[in-house]
Every structure is written in structure tokens, then in C-alpha cells.
Amino acid sequence: MKLGIVGLPNVGKSTLFKALTKANIETANYPFCTIDPNVAIVPVPDSRLDHLYEVFQPPKCVPAVLEVVDIAGLVRGASRGEGLGNKFLGNIREVDAIIHLVRCFDDPDITHVDGSIDPMRDVESIDLELIFADMEHLQKRIDKISRQAKGGDKNLVQELEYLNNLMVHLESGMPARSFPDIDSHPELLLLTAKPVLYVANVAESEVNSDIPQIRLLREKAAEENAELIVISAAIEEEISELYEDERDLFLEEMGIPAAGLDRVIRAGYKLLGLISFFTAGSEKEVRAWTIVEGTKAPQAAGIIHSDFEKGFIRAEVASYDDFVANGSSMAAVKEKGKYRSEGKEYVVRDGDIILFRFNV
């Protein structure tokens, strides 16, 4: 699963990416510093996994991960190939969800491509370029279905009506993700149908402030059933270079309850409809495994190894909450009758601790 960081040039994408991944990439005060997308695997923070590691103390602790892509900055006209438009749009098509980073800080030493700070204008610039690209893509689909629907096929006529209504929606300046039933049409491959997480990049002094720009962005996110997270990428980059004990002290001194990057990663995980289950108790490792919400037990077992799915017998399950409520003792969980044997139709839940039984 891939998250793509998008935004105008010089909004802090590479700084955010560097902080997220602790990667040593180039950051500079000019557009298109990131020409080819940087890609990194980012661990998903999970206090439940940390606790399991403390309890079982195996040699290894393996977190769930996300793939994060830092995509080159977009400028007006990208949908027509301006700047790095074609490359930018192609990179976005390859990700599953978008982190839309919006610049809300003013710094005379860091130029803005439009000469001033206006977050809502910047969001509109990105949205319009993606919408224009989607309109061109959708028109080709409409033209094709129009020809096929001349024979009177009811299904094609209904599809054509849906596509035409979707085109009107896009022409009004609204992204596809806010159009009814769009999740049922992944075959359309629309950029603006991808789920989005808005991240406001503010000045260090405003990280805990509810400034007007943030309120407007929050309203924008609410209109799209999206989420907004406020961070200072500069602070996050500094935090990422600290040891854990130093980091906690720094956050406390800054009055920040949790690192913004942890919130961004967790929100991205949720945005993609992902959950984690755990394997624990072996001598080798405790591990968080990533699955799509709604996955049944055999398919979850297959994430570990294809043989687990092929020879699936049952899943022995305890919820993390029951584990903690019973003194973090699996023996106590079993004694209280909270340890369950589940079959092939069991839908795995977030936080399940599972032992798979299989025979190949």
C-alpha cells in the first residue's frame, strides 16, 4: 500500500518525507528539488506492539509498514504537461492514497511559487489540476461507452448516465471522491477518487494555534469527509533526529501531545482501510501484520505464508484488549474463556493476537 505526498513546490514535502523516513535526501529552496519520487518504507507506530514486545521479549519486534512516496511539486498547467506535470500525474496514479501537504507558514527565505501564502488557493491549484486530468481521462471513457451504448444495452446506457453525471460533478470543481458510489468504480482510475489526508504545515510558533487558515482547511476537509492534521515539518524533522527519551522531553517542552508524524502515519493507515493483527509468543519475534479491514482468517494467514492459507485449519484468537485486561497473560485469557477458536468465515479484527493452525 502506497501513500503519496503531494503539494506545490516549496511547501515542505521533502522535509516531511525526510522526517517520516529519517532518510537523507536533498531539500532545497527551489521548485522540483524532488525530480524522481523518493520511496521509503515507514513503520506504523503502535503502542500495542510495543507492549507485546515488552511482555514476550523475543529477539525481534517487527512493526506494520507503509510505503511512502515523495512526489515532485506540481505547478499550474500540470494537467497539460507544464513543469513536471506528466511525471507528477503518473506518480499519483501509482499511489493508493494522498497526503496533501499545504503550506501555512510564511518565511521570506523560502519562496512561494505564487508569491504569497494562501492555503485555500494552493489546495484549489492542486485539486483543479487533478480534476482537469480526470476530466480528460473520463471523456475518453464517455466517448467509448457512447459508441457502445447505441445498441440500446441497458447496462451501458446506465453507465453512460452515471459517467455524464460524474463529468458534471468534476466540471463544477468537485473531486470524484465526493461523488455518490464512486468507491464502486475503481476501474475509472480517477486521481481525485483517491482518499486524501490534508496536512497543514505551520510555523513552529503556530503548531498549537487554531489560526484562520487552519479553520478554513478543516472546513474543506469536512466537506470531503477527509481528515486534517496540523504539524510543523521543521519540528518533526528535528524530533526525528532525537533519541526516544529526548523526543518525549522535547514534545513535553513544546506542549505537543504526540509527534505529528505518528498521527500522519496512523491516519494514512486508517485512510487506506488497513488494520493490524499480531503474532506473539514465539521465541523468534512479535509482529504486526497488515491486512485490509474485512479480511477473513484464511486470507490473513496467507499474508504470513501461502501454506498457512492453503492448509488453514483454524485460528486461535485473543483480542489485545482482553490480553491486557487479564494481566497481559495468555494463560489468564484462556482461563477466563476469552481465547477463541475461529474457522474459515471469521473476519479478523484490529488488534487480534492470532495463532494459526494449518496442515499442508
Coordinates of C-alpha atoms in Angstrom, one line a residue:
M1 CA 0.0 0.0 0.0
K2 CA 1.4 3.4 -1.0
L3 CA 0.9 6.9 0.3
G4 CA 2.0 9.7 -1.9
I5 CA 2.9 13.2 -0.5
V6 CA 1.7 15.8 -2.9
G7 CA 1.7 19.6 -2.9
L8 CA 3.0 22.7 -4.7
P9 CA 6.8 23.3 -4.8
N10 CA 8.4 24.5 -1.6
V11 CA 5.6 23.5 0.8
G12 CA 7.8 21.2 2.8
K13 CA 7.2 17.8 1.1
S14 CA 10.8 16.7 1.1
T15 CA 11.3 17.9 4.7
L16 CA 8.2 16.0 5.8
F17 CA 9.4 12.9 3.9
K18 CA 12.8 13.1 5.5
A19 CA 11.3 13.3 8.9
L20 CA 8.9 10.5 8.2
T21 CA 11.6 8.2 6.9
K22 CA 14.7 9.5 8.6
A23 CA 16.1 9.5 5.0
N24 CA 19.0 11.6 4.0
I25 CA 17.5 13.2 0.8
E26 CA 18.2 16.6 -0.7
T27 CA 16.0 19.5 0.4
A28 CA 16.4 22.9 -1.2
N29 CA 14.7 26.3 -1.8
Y30 CA 13.7 25.9 -5.4
P31 CA 11.0 24.1 -7.4
F32 CA 11.4 20.5 -8.5
C33 CA 14.1 19.7 -6.0
T34 CA 12.5 16.3 -5.9
I35 CA 12.5 15.2 -9.6
D36 CA 12.2 11.4 -9.2
P37 CA 9.9 10.3 -6.4
N38 CA 11.7 9.2 -3.3
V39 CA 10.3 6.0 -1.9
A40 CA 10.7 4.6 1.6
I41 CA 9.1 2.0 3.9
V42 CA 7.8 3.6 7.1
P43 CA 6.9 1.7 10.3
V44 CA 3.4 2.3 11.7
P45 CA 3.7 3.4 15.4
D46 CA 1.6 1.0 17.6
S47 CA 1.8 1.0 21.3
R48 CA 0.1 -2.4 21.4
L49 CA 3.0 -4.0 19.6
D50 CA 5.5 -2.2 21.9
H51 CA 3.7 -3.8 24.9
L52 CA 3.6 -7.2 23.4
Y53 CA 7.4 -6.9 22.8
E54 CA 7.9 -5.9 26.5
V55 CA 5.9 -8.9 27.7
F56 CA 7.3 -11.7 25.4
Q57 CA 10.8 -10.2 25.0
P58 CA 11.7 -12.1 21.8
P59 CA 14.9 -11.1 19.8
K60 CA 12.8 -9.3 17.1
C61 CA 9.9 -6.8 17.0
V62 CA 8.5 -6.2 13.5
P63 CA 6.0 -3.4 13.0
A64 CA 3.5 -2.9 10.3
V65 CA 4.7 -0.7 7.5
L66 CA 3.5 1.7 4.8
E67 CA 5.3 2.7 1.6
V68 CA 5.6 6.5 1.3
V69 CA 6.4 8.3 -1.9
D70 CA 7.6 11.9 -2.1
I71 CA 6.3 13.2 -5.4
A72 CA 7.7 16.2 -7.4
G73 CA 5.9 19.5 -6.8
L74 CA 3.1 20.5 -9.1
V75 CA 2.5 23.8 -10.8
R76 CA -0.5 25.3 -12.7
G77 CA -0.8 23.6 -16.1
A78 CA 0.5 20.3 -14.9
S79 CA -2.6 18.6 -16.5
R80 CA -1.3 20.0 -19.8
G81 CA 2.2 18.8 -19.2
E82 CA 3.6 22.1 -17.7
G83 CA 6.6 21.8 -15.3
L84 CA 6.9 18.1 -14.4
G85 CA 3.1 17.6 -14.8
N86 CA 3.1 14.4 -16.7
K87 CA 5.6 12.7 -14.4
F88 CA 3.7 14.1 -11.4
L89 CA 0.3 12.8 -12.5
G90 CA 1.8 9.5 -13.4
N91 CA 3.3 9.1 -10.0
I92 CA 0.0 9.9 -8.3
R93 CA -1.8 7.2 -10.3
E94 CA 0.5 4.7 -8.7
V95 CA -0.3 5.5 -5.1
D96 CA -3.4 4.3 -3.1
A97 CA -4.0 7.4 -1.1
I98 CA -2.7 11.0 -1.0
I99 CA -1.2 13.1 1.8
H100 CA -1.9 16.6 0.5
L101 CA 0.7 18.9 2.3
V102 CA -0.4 22.5 2.4
R103 CA 1.9 25.4 3.3
C104 CA 0.6 27.6 6.1
F105 CA 3.8 29.2 7.2
D106 CA 5.4 32.4 6.0
D107 CA 9.2 32.5 5.6
P108 CA 10.8 35.2 3.4
D109 CA 13.8 32.9 2.9
I110 CA 11.6 30.2 1.3
T111 CA 10.0 31.4 -1.9
H112 CA 6.4 30.5 -2.8
V113 CA 5.6 29.8 -6.5
D114 CA 2.7 32.2 -6.4
G115 CA 4.4 34.9 -4.3
S116 CA 2.2 34.7 -1.2
I117 CA 0.8 32.4 1.4
D118 CA -2.8 31.3 0.7
P119 CA -3.5 27.7 1.7
M120 CA -7.0 27.6 0.2
R121 CA -5.7 28.9 -3.2
D122 CA -2.9 26.3 -3.1
V123 CA -5.4 23.5 -2.4
E124 CA -7.5 24.7 -5.2
S125 CA -4.5 24.7 -7.6
I126 CA -3.7 21.1 -6.9
D127 CA -7.4 20.0 -7.0
L128 CA -8.0 21.7 -10.3
E129 CA -5.0 20.2 -12.0
L130 CA -6.1 16.7 -10.8
I131 CA -9.7 17.4 -11.8
F132 CA -8.6 18.6 -15.3
A133 CA -6.6 15.4 -15.7
D134 CA -9.6 13.3 -14.6
M135 CA -12.0 15.1 -17.0
E136 CA -9.7 14.4 -19.9
H137 CA -9.4 10.7 -18.8
L138 CA -13.2 10.4 -18.2
Q139 CA -14.1 12.0 -21.6
K140 CA -12.3 9.2 -23.3
R141 CA -14.3 6.7 -21.3
I142 CA -17.6 8.5 -22.1
D143 CA -16.8 8.6 -25.9
K144 CA -16.2 4.8 -25.8
I145 CA -19.3 3.9 -23.9
S146 CA -21.4 6.3 -26.0
R147 CA -20.5 4.3 -29.1
Q148 CA -21.2 1.0 -27.4
A149 CA -24.5 2.2 -25.9
K150 CA -26.0 2.9 -29.3
G151 CA -27.2 -0.6 -29.5
G152 CA -29.5 0.0 -26.5
D153 CA -27.9 -2.1 -23.9
K154 CA -29.5 -1.1 -20.6
N155 CA -26.3 -1.6 -18.6
L156 CA -24.3 0.6 -20.9
V157 CA -27.0 3.3 -21.0
Q158 CA -27.0 3.3 -17.2
E159 CA -23.2 3.5 -17.1
L160 CA -23.2 6.3 -19.6
E161 CA -25.7 8.3 -17.5
Y162 CA -23.5 7.8 -14.4
L163 CA -20.4 8.9 -16.3
N164 CA -22.1 12.0 -17.6
N165 CA -23.3 13.0 -14.1
L166 CA -19.8 12.4 -12.8
M167 CA -18.4 14.7 -15.5
V168 CA -20.8 17.5 -14.5
H169 CA -19.6 17.0 -10.9
L170 CA -16.0 17.4 -12.0
E171 CA -16.8 20.4 -14.1
S172 CA -18.3 22.1 -11.0
G173 CA -14.8 21.8 -9.4
M174 CA -15.6 19.0 -7.1
P175 CA -13.3 15.9 -6.7
A176 CA -14.6 12.5 -7.7
R177 CA -14.2 11.2 -4.1
S178 CA -17.3 13.3 -3.1
F179 CA -19.5 11.8 -5.9
P180 CA -22.0 9.1 -4.9
D181 CA -21.0 5.5 -5.2
I182 CA -17.6 6.3 -6.6
D183 CA -15.9 3.6 -4.5
S184 CA -17.8 1.0 -6.6
H185 CA -16.0 2.2 -9.7
P186 CA -12.2 1.7 -9.2
E187 CA -11.9 0.8 -12.9
L188 CA -12.3 4.5 -13.7
L189 CA -8.8 5.1 -12.3
L190 CA -9.5 8.7 -11.3
L191 CA -6.9 10.7 -9.5
T192 CA -9.5 12.7 -7.4
A193 CA -11.2 9.5 -6.4
K194 CA -8.2 8.6 -4.2
P195 CA -8.7 9.1 -0.5
V196 CA -6.9 12.2 0.8
L197 CA -5.4 13.3 4.1
Y198 CA -4.8 17.1 4.4
V199 CA -1.7 18.0 6.4
A200 CA -1.2 21.7 7.3
N201 CA 2.5 22.6 7.6
V202 CA 2.6 25.6 10.0
A203 CA 5.4 27.6 11.6
E204 CA 7.0 26.3 14.7
S205 CA 5.3 29.1 16.8
E206 CA 1.8 28.1 15.5
V207 CA 1.8 24.4 15.9
N208 CA -0.7 24.6 18.8
S209 CA -2.6 27.6 17.4
D210 CA -6.1 27.5 15.7
I211 CA -5.3 30.1 13.1
P212 CA -7.9 31.2 10.5
Q213 CA -6.1 29.3 7.7
I214 CA -6.4 26.0 9.7
R215 CA -10.1 26.6 10.3
L216 CA -10.7 27.0 6.6
L217 CA -8.7 23.9 5.7
R218 CA -10.7 22.0 8.4
E219 CA -14.0 23.0 6.7
K220 CA -12.6 22.0 3.4
A221 CA -11.6 18.5 4.7
A222 CA -15.0 18.1 6.4
E223 CA -16.8 18.8 3.0
E224 CA -14.9 15.8 1.5
N225 CA -15.2 13.5 4.6
A226 CA -11.4 13.8 4.8
E227 CA -9.2 14.5 7.8
L228 CA -6.8 17.4 8.6
I229 CA -3.7 17.1 10.7
V230 CA -1.6 20.1 11.7
I231 CA 2.1 19.8 12.0
S232 CA 5.4 21.7 11.7
A233 CA 7.5 19.8 9.3
A234 CA 10.6 21.6 10.6
I235 CA 9.8 20.5 14.2
E236 CA 9.1 17.0 13.1
E237 CA 12.4 16.8 11.2
E238 CA 14.2 17.9 14.4
I239 CA 12.2 15.3 16.5
S240 CA 13.1 12.5 14.1
E241 CA 16.8 13.0 14.8
L242 CA 16.4 12.7 18.6
Y243 CA 16.7 9.6 20.8
E244 CA 13.3 8.4 22.2
D245 CA 13.8 9.8 25.7
E246 CA 15.0 13.1 24.3
R247 CA 12.0 13.1 21.9
D248 CA 9.5 12.7 24.8
L249 CA 11.1 15.5 26.7
F250 CA 11.1 17.8 23.6
L251 CA 7.4 17.1 22.9
E252 CA 6.6 17.9 26.6
E253 CA 8.5 21.2 26.4
M254 CA 6.8 22.2 23.2
G255 CA 3.4 21.3 24.6
I256 CA 2.8 18.8 21.8
P257 CA 0.8 15.6 23.0
A258 CA 2.2 13.3 20.3
A259 CA 4.5 13.6 17.3
G260 CA 2.7 14.8 14.3
L261 CA 4.4 12.2 12.1
D262 CA 2.9 9.4 14.2
R263 CA -0.5 10.9 13.7
V264 CA 0.1 11.3 10.0
I265 CA 1.2 7.6 9.6
R266 CA -1.6 6.3 11.7
A267 CA -4.1 8.4 9.8
G268 CA -2.7 7.2 6.5
Y269 CA -3.0 3.6 7.7
K270 CA -6.7 4.2 8.5
L271 CA -7.2 6.1 5.3
L272 CA -6.3 3.0 3.3
G273 CA -8.7 0.9 5.3
L274 CA -6.0 -1.1 6.9
I275 CA -5.9 -2.9 10.3
S276 CA -3.2 -4.9 12.2
F277 CA -3.3 -8.3 13.8
F278 CA -0.4 -9.6 15.8
T279 CA 1.6 -12.8 16.2
A280 CA 3.3 -13.2 19.5
G281 CA 4.5 -15.9 21.9
S282 CA 7.1 -17.5 19.7
E283 CA 10.7 -17.4 20.6
K284 CA 11.7 -15.5 17.5
E285 CA 9.6 -12.4 17.2
V286 CA 6.4 -10.4 17.9
R287 CA 5.0 -8.9 14.7
A288 CA 2.2 -6.7 13.4
W289 CA 0.7 -7.8 10.1
T290 CA -1.2 -5.5 7.8
I291 CA -4.5 -6.6 6.2
V292 CA -7.4 -4.8 4.7
E293 CA -10.4 -4.4 7.1
G294 CA -12.9 -7.2 6.4
T295 CA -10.3 -9.9 5.7
K296 CA -11.2 -13.4 6.7
A297 CA -8.9 -15.7 8.7
P298 CA -7.5 -17.9 5.9
Q299 CA -6.6 -14.9 3.8
A300 CA -5.0 -13.2 6.9
A301 CA -3.0 -16.4 7.4
G302 CA -1.9 -16.2 3.8
I303 CA -0.2 -12.8 4.5
I304 CA 2.2 -14.7 6.7
H305 CA 2.8 -17.6 4.3
S306 CA 0.8 -19.1 1.4
D307 CA 1.0 -22.5 3.0
F308 CA -0.9 -21.1 6.0
E309 CA -3.8 -20.2 3.8
K310 CA -3.8 -23.4 1.7
G311 CA -3.7 -25.7 4.8
F312 CA -5.8 -23.5 7.1
I313 CA -7.5 -25.4 9.9
R314 CA -8.4 -22.8 12.4
A315 CA -7.3 -19.5 14.1
E316 CA -6.8 -19.4 17.8
V317 CA -7.6 -15.8 18.8
A318 CA -7.4 -13.4 21.7
S319 CA -8.1 -9.7 21.5
Y320 CA -5.4 -7.4 22.6
D321 CA -7.8 -5.6 25.0
D322 CA -8.7 -8.9 26.7
F323 CA -5.0 -9.8 26.9
V324 CA -4.2 -6.5 28.7
A325 CA -7.3 -6.7 30.9
N326 CA -6.1 -10.1 32.1
G327 CA -2.7 -9.0 33.2
S328 CA -1.0 -9.5 29.9
S329 CA -1.1 -13.2 30.5
M330 CA -2.3 -15.6 27.7
A331 CA -2.8 -18.2 30.4
A332 CA -5.2 -15.9 32.2
V333 CA -7.0 -15.1 29.0
K334 CA -7.6 -18.8 28.4
E335 CA -8.7 -19.3 32.0
K336 CA -11.3 -16.6 31.6
G337 CA -12.7 -18.2 28.4
K338 CA -11.5 -15.3 26.2
Y339 CA -9.3 -17.4 24.0
R340 CA -11.4 -18.4 20.9
S341 CA -11.1 -21.0 18.2
E342 CA -12.3 -19.5 14.9
G343 CA -13.0 -21.0 11.5
K344 CA -12.7 -20.0 7.8
E345 CA -15.5 -17.4 8.0
Y346 CA -14.0 -15.5 10.9
V347 CA -13.4 -11.8 10.0
V348 CA -10.1 -10.7 11.6
R349 CA -10.4 -7.7 13.9
D350 CA -7.9 -4.9 14.5
G351 CA -5.8 -5.9 17.5
D352 CA -6.4 -9.7 17.3
I353 CA -3.5 -11.8 18.6
I354 CA -3.6 -14.9 16.5
L355 CA -2.0 -18.4 16.3
F356 CA -2.9 -20.1 13.0
R357 CA -3.2 -23.9 12.9
F358 CA -2.6 -25.4 9.5
N359 CA -1.7 -28.6 7.7
V360 CA 0.0 -28.9 4.3

